[in-house]
Tab-separated table of C-alpha atoms in Angstrom:
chain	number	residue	atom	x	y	z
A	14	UNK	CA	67.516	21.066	-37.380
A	15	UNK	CA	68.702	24.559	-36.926
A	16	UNK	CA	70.798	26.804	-38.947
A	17	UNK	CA	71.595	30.183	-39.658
A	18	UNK	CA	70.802	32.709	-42.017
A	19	UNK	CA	71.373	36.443	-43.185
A	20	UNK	CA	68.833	38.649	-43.768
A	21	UNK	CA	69.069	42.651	-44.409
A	22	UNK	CA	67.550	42.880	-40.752
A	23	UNK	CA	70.609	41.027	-38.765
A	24	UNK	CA	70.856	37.603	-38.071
A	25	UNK	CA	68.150	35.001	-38.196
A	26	UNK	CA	68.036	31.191	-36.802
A	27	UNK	CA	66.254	28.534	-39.281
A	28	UNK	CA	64.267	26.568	-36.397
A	29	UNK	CA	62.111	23.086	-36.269
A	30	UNK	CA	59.676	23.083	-33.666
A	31	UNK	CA	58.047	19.417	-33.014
A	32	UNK	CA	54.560	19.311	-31.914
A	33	UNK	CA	54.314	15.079	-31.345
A	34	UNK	CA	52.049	15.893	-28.387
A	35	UNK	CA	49.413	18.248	-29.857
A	36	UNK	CA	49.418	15.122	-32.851
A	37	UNK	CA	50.684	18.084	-35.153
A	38	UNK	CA	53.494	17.935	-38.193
A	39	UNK	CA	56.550	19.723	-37.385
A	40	UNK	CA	57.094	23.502	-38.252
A	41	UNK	CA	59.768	24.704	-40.000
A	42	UNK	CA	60.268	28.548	-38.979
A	43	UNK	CA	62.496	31.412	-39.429
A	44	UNK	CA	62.767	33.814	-37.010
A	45	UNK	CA	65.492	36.562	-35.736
A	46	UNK	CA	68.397	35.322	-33.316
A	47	UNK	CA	66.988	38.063	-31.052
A	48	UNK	CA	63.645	37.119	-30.316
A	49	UNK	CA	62.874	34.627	-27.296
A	50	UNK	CA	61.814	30.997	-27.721
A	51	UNK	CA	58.102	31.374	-26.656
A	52	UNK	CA	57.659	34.011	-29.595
A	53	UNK	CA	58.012	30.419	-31.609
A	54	UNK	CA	54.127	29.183	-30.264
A	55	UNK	CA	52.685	32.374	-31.349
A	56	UNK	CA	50.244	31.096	-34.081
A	57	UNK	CA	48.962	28.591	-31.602
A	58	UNK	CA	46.173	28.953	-29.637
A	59	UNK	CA	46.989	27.456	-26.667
A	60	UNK	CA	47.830	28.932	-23.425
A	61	UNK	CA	51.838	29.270	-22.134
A	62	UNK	CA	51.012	27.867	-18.842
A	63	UNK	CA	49.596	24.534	-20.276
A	64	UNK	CA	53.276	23.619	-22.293
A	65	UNK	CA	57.059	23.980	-21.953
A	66	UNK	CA	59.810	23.278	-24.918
A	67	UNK	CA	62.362	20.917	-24.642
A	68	UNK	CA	65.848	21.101	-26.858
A	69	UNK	CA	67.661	18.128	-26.331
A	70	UNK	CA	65.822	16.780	-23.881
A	71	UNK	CA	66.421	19.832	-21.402
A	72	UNK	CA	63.840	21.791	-20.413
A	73	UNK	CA	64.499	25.403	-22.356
A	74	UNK	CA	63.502	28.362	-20.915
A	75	UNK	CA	60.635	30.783	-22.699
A	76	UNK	CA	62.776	33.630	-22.109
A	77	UNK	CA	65.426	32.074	-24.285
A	78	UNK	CA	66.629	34.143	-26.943
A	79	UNK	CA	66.519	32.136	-30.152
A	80	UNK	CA	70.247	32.303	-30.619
A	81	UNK	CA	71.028	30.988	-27.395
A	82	UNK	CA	69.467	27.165	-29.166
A	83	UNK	CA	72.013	24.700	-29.975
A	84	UNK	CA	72.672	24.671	-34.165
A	85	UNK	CA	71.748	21.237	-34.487
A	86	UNK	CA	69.160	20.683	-31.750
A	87	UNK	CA	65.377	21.435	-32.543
A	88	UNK	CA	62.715	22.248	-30.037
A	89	UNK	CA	60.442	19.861	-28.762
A	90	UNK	CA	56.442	21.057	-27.306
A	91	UNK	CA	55.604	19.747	-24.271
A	92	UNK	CA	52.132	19.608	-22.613
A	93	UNK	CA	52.187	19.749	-18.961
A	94	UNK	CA	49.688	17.531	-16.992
A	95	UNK	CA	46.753	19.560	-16.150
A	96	UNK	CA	45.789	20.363	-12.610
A	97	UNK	CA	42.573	20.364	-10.965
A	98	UNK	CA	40.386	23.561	-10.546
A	99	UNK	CA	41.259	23.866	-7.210
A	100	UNK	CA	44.680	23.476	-7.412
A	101	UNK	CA	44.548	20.167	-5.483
A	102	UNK	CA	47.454	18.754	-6.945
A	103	UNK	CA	45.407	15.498	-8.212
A	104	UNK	CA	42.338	15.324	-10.715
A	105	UNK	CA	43.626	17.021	-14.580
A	106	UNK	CA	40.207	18.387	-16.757
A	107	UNK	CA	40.216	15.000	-18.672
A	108	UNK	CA	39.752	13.142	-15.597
A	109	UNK	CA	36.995	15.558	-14.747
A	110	UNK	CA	34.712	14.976	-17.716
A	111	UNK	CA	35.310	11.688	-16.959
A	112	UNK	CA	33.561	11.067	-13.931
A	113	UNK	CA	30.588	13.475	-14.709
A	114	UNK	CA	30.477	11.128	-17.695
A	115	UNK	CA	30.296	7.865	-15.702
A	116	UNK	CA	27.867	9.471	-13.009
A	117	UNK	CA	25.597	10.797	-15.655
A	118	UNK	CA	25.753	7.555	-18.483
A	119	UNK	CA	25.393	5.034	-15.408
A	120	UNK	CA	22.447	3.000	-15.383
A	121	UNK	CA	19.917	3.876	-12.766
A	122	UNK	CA	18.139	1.515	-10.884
A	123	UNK	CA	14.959	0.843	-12.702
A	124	UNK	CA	11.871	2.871	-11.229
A	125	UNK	CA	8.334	0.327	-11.017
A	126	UNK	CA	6.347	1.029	-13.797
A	127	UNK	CA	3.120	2.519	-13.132
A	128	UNK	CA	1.272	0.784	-15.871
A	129	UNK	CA	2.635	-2.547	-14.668
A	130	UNK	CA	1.341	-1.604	-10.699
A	131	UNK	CA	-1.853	-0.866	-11.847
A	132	UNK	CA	-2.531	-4.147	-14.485
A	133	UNK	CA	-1.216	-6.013	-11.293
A	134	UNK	CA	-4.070	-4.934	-9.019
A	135	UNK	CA	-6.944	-5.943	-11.146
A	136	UNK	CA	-5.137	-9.494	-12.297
A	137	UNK	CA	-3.494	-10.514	-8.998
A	138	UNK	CA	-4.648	-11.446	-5.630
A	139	UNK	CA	-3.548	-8.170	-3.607
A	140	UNK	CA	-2.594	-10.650	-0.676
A	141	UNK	CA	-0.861	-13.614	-2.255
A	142	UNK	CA	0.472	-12.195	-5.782
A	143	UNK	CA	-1.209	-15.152	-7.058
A	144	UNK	CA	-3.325	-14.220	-10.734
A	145	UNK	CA	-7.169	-13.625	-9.573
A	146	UNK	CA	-9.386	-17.149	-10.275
A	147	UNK	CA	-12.838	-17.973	-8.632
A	148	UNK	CA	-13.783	-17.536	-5.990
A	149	UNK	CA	-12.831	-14.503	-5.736
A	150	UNK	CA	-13.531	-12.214	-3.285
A	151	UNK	CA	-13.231	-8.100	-2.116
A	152	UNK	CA	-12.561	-6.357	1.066
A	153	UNK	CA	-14.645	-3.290	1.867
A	154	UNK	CA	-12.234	-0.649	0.482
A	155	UNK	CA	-12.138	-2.278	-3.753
A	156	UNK	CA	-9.090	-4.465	-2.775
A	157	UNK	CA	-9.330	-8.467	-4.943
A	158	UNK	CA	-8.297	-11.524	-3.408
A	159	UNK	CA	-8.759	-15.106	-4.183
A	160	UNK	CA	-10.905	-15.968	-1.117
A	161	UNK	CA	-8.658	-19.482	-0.387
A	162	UNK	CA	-5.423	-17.172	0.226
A	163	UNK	CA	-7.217	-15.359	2.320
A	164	UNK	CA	-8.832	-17.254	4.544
A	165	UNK	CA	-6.156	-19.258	5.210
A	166	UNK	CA	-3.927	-15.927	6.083
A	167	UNK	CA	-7.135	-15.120	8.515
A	168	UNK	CA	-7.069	-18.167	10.298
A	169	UNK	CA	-2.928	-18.500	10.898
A	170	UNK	CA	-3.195	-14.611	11.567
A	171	UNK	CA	-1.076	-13.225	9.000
A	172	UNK	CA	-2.618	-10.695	7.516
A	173	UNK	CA	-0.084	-7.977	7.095
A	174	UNK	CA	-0.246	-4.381	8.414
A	175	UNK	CA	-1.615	-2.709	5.649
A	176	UNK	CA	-4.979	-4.788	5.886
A	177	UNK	CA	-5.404	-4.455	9.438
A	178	UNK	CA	-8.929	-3.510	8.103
A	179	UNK	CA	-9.945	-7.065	7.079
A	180	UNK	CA	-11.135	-8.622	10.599
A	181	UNK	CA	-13.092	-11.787	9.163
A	182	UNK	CA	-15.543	-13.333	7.227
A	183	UNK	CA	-17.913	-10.708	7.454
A	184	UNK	CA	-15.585	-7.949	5.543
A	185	UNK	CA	-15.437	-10.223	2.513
A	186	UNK	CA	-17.626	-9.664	-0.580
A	187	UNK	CA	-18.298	-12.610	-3.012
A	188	UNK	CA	-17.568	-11.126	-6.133
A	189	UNK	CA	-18.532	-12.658	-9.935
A	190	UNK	CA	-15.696	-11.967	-12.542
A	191	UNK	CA	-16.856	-12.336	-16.018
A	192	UNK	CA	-14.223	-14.112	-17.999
A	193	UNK	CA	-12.463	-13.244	-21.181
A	194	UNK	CA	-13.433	-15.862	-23.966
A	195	UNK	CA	-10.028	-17.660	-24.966
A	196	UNK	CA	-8.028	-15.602	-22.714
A	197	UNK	CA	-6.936	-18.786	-20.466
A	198	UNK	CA	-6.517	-20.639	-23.522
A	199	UNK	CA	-4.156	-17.888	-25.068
A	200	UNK	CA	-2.411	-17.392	-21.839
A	201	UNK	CA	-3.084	-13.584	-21.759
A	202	UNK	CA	-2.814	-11.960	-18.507
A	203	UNK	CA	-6.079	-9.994	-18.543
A	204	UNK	CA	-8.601	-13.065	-18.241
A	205	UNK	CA	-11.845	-10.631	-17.482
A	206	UNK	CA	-13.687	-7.816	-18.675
A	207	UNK	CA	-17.003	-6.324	-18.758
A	208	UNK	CA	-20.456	-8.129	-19.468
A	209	UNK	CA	-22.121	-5.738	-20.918
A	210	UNK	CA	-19.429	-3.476	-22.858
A	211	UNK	CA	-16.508	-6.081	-22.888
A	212	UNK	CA	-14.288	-3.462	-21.821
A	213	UNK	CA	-10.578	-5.714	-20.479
A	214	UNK	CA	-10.448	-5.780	-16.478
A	215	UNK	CA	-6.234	-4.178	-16.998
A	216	UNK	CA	-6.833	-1.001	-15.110
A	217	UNK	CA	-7.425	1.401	-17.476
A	218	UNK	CA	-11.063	1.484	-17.330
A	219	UNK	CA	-13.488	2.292	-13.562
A	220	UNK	CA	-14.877	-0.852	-12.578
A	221	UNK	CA	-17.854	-1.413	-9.244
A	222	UNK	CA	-18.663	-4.254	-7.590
A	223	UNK	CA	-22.334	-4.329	-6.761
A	224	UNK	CA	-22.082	-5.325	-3.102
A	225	UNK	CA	-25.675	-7.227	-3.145
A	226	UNK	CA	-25.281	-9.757	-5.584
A	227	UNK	CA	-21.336	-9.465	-6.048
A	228	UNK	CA	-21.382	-8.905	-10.175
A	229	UNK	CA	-18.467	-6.529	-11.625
A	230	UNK	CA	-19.569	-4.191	-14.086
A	231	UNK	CA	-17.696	-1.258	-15.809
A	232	UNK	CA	-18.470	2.186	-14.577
A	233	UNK	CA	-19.672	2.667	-18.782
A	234	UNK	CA	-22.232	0.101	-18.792
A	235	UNK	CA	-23.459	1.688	-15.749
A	236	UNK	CA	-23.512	4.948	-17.475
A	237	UNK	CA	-25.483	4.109	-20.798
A	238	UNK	CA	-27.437	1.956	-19.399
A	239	UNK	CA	-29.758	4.126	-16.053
A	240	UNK	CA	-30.919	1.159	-13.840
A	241	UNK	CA	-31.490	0.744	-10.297
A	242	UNK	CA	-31.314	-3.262	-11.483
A	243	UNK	CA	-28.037	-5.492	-11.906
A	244	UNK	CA	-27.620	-5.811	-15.779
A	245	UNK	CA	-26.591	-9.447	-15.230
A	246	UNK	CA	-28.800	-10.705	-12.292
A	247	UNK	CA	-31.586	-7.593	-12.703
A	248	UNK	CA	-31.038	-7.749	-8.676
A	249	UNK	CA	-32.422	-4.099	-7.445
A	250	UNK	CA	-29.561	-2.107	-6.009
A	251	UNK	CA	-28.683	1.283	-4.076
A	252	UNK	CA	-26.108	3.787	-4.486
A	253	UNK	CA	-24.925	2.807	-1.622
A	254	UNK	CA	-24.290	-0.905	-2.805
A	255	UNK	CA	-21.847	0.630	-5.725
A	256	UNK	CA	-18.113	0.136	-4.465
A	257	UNK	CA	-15.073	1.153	-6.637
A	258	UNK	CA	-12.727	-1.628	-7.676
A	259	UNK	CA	-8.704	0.017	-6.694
A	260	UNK	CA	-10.315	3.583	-6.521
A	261	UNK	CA	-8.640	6.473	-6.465
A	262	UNK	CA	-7.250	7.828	-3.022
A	263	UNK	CA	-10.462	9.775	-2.307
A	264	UNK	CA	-12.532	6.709	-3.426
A	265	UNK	CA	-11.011	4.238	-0.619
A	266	UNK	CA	-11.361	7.597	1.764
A	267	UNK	CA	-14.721	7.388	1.193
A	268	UNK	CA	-15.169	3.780	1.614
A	269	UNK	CA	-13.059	3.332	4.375
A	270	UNK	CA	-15.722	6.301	6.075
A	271	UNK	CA	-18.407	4.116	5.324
A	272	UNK	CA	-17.130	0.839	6.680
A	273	UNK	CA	-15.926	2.394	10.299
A	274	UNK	CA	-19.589	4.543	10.343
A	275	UNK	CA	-21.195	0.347	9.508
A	276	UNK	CA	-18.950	-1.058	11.992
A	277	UNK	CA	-19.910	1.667	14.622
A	278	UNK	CA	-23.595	0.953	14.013
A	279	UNK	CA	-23.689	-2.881	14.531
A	280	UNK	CA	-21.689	-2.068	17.503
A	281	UNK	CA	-24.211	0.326	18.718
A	282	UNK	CA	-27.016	-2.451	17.896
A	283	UNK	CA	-25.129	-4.875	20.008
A	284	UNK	CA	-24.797	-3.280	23.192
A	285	UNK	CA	-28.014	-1.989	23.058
A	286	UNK	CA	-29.587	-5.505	23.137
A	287	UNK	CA	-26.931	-6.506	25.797
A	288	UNK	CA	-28.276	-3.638	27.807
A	289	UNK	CA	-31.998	-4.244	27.272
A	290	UNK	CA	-31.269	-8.626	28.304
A	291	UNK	CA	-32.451	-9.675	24.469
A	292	UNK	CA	-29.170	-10.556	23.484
A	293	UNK	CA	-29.635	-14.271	24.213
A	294	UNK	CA	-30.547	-16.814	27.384
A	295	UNK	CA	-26.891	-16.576	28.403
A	296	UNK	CA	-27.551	-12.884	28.959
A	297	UNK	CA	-31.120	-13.815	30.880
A	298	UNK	CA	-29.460	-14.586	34.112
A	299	UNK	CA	-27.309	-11.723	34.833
A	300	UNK	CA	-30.337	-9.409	33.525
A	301	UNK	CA	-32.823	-10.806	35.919
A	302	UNK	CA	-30.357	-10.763	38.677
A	303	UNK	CA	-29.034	-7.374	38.281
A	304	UNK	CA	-33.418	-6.117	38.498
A	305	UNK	CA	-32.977	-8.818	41.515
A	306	UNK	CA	-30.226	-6.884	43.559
A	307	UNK	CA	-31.952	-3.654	41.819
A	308	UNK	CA	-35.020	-4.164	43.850
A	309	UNK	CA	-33.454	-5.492	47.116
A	310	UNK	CA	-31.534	-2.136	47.082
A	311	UNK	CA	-34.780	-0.588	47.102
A	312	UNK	CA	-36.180	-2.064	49.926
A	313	UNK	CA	-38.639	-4.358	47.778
A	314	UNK	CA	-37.417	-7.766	48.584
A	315	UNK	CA	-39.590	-10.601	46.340
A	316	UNK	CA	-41.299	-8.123	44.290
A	317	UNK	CA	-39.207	-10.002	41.121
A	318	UNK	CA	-41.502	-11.171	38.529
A	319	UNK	CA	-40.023	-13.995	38.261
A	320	UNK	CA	-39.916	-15.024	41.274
A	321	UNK	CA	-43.583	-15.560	42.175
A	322	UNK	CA	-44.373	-18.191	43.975
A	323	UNK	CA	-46.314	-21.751	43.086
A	324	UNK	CA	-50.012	-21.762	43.890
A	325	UNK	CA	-51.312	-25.059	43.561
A	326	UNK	CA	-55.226	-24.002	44.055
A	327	UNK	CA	-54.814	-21.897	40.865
A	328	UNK	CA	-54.362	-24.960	38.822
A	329	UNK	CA	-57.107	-26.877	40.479
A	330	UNK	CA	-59.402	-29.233	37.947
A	331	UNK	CA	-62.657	-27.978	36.963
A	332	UNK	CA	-65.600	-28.899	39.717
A	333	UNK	CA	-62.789	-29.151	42.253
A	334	UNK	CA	-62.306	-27.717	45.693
A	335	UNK	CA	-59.589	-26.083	45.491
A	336	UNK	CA	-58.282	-26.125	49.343
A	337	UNK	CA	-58.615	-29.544	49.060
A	338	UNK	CA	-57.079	-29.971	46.043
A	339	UNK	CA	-53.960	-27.111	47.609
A	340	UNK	CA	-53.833	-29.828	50.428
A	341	UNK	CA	-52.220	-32.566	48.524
A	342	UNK	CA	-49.219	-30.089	47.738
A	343	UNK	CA	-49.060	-28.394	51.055
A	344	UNK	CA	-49.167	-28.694	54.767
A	345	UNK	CA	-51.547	-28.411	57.132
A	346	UNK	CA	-53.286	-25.393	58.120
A	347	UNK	CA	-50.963	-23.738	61.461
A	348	UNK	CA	-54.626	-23.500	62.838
A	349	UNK	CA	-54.632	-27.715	63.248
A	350	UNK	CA	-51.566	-27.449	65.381
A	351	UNK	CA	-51.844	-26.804	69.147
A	352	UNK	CA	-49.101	-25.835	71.438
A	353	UNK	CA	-48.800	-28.718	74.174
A	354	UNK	CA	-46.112	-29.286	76.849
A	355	UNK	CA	-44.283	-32.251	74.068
A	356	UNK	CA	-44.361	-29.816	70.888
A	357	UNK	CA	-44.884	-26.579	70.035
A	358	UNK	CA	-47.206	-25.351	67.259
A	359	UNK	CA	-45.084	-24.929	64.304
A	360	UNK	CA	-45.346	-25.033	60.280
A	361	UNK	CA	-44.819	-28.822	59.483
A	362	UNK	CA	-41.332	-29.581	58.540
A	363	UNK	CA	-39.835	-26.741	60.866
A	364	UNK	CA	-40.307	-29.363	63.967
């Protein structure tokens, strides 16, 4: 309600100002007739361009003098709806925080846990997903398979891109798993460790796979124990043989180095026999005809070793003659033939 009052400085105007939208009680206030409305919001600390007052409903100007309000009417705080930074017209502050809120307290897509990725390489067949079991087998750059899974993907060809590297039987490595005791029975998903330390087969220790006899040992055991000899099978061993199970990135570089310089040598081995005619009796034929045509080119026509011809006096019987033993296997000496006027003197079988 308003009213009005004397005081020994002129007229003054008894006021109620509502503040339902800042969740406030109402003020009661006394203030001169002369002073304008907004001087009513001056203990609040909120800005005059985020509000406008309202007596009966009507929108009141700020300017207002106080005793221009109606004497039963009290003034009603409005907030105004709050525009967007950029004066767009749309978005108000609350909206704002509201949306860096959602985009911030969303739940992101979950990311593949390392520690998972790497238990899954030493447990599971890296072709098939399938958990590791006997026999189980390695490629030439650390990778474990179950040998069944792939085979089977070598013979219907579908070995994926990524091991382009495995070209058949002869890049697989029998490899001997030591099992945990109970694990299987437990149902535990690390099922092997190391013979000689027992440390688990999860990834967080270096294992190598001795390629010459195939046993798995912990890079430790190797370690404590200096040996040239398998500590399972005592089978001697090089360097050479020891091959990182999932190595590192400059572990498979290293290994994949060593399989291309192994594949380049049997390569090398195999042509060179090719070239030299040992490579097998299919090979024979062309070899000896290609030193055939090698010698008619020079001008040496039956100078082939293997073409000599059949002599049957040198394999005449002891205390034999041996032109008349050549007689029985050839013809007639051209000397016994005489040119007459019904034949003519020629090798027998040419007339």
């Amino acid at each position: 309600m308003a009213g009005t009052t004397r005081s020994a400085s002129g007229a003054a105007r008894a006021v109620v100002l509502r503040l339902d939208d800042l969740a406030l009680p109402p003020r009661y206030l006394t203030v001169p007739s002369h002073l304008p409305v907004s001087d009513l919001l001056g203990s609040l600390p909120i800005p005059s361009s985020s509000y406008y007052l309202t007596a009966d409903g009507r929108p009141l100007p700020g300017s207002s003098p106080v005793s221009a309000l109606p004497p039963s009417a009290s003034v009603q705080l409005r907030l105004r709806a709050l525009r967007g930074g950029g004066g767009d017209g749309g978005a108000t502050g609350a909206e704002s925080r509201d949306c860096y809120l959602s985009m911030y307290l969303a739940k992101k897509p979950d990311k593949a846990d390392p520690n998972e990725a790497r238990l899954s390489r030493f447990t599971c067949c890296a072709l098939s997903g399938e958990p590791l079991a006997a026999p189980a087998v390695a490629d030439r750059l650390g990778n474990l398979y179950n040998k069944e899974a792939l085979v089977e993907a070598l013979l219907h060809k579908r070995l994926p891109k990524a091991l382009s590297h495995v070209r058949g039987l002869r890049d697989m490595i029998p490899i001997h798993l030591h099992p945990r005791p109970g694990a299987d029975a437990a149902g535990e998903e690390v099922r092997f460790q190391c013979p000689i330390t027992g440390l688990e087969f999860n990834g967080k220790y270096q294992f190598l796979a001795l390629r010459g006899c195939g046993h798995v040992l912990s890079v430790k055991a190797l370690k404590e124990v200096k040996t040239s000899a398998c500590l399972v099978c005592h089978k001697e061993f090089d360097e050479a043989d020891k091959m990182p199970i999932n190595g590192t990135e400059e572990e498979v570089a290293v290994l994949r180095k060593r399989m291309e310089e192994e594949r380049g040598k049997v390569k090398e081995k195999k042509d060179k026999k090719v070239g030299n005619g040992l490579s097998g009796n299919k090979h024979a034929p062309a070899a000896v005809a290609a030193a055939g045509a090698e010698k008619l080119e020079n001008g040496k026509k039956g100078d082939v070793a293997s073409a000599k011809r059949f002599k049957a006096s040198d394999h005449a019987p002891a205390h034999a003659n041996k032109e008349v033993y050549a007689s029985i296997f050839t013809s007639s000496r051209k000397s016994d033939f005489k040119e007459t006027y019904s034949c003519r003197s020629l090798p027998l079988g040419r007339n």
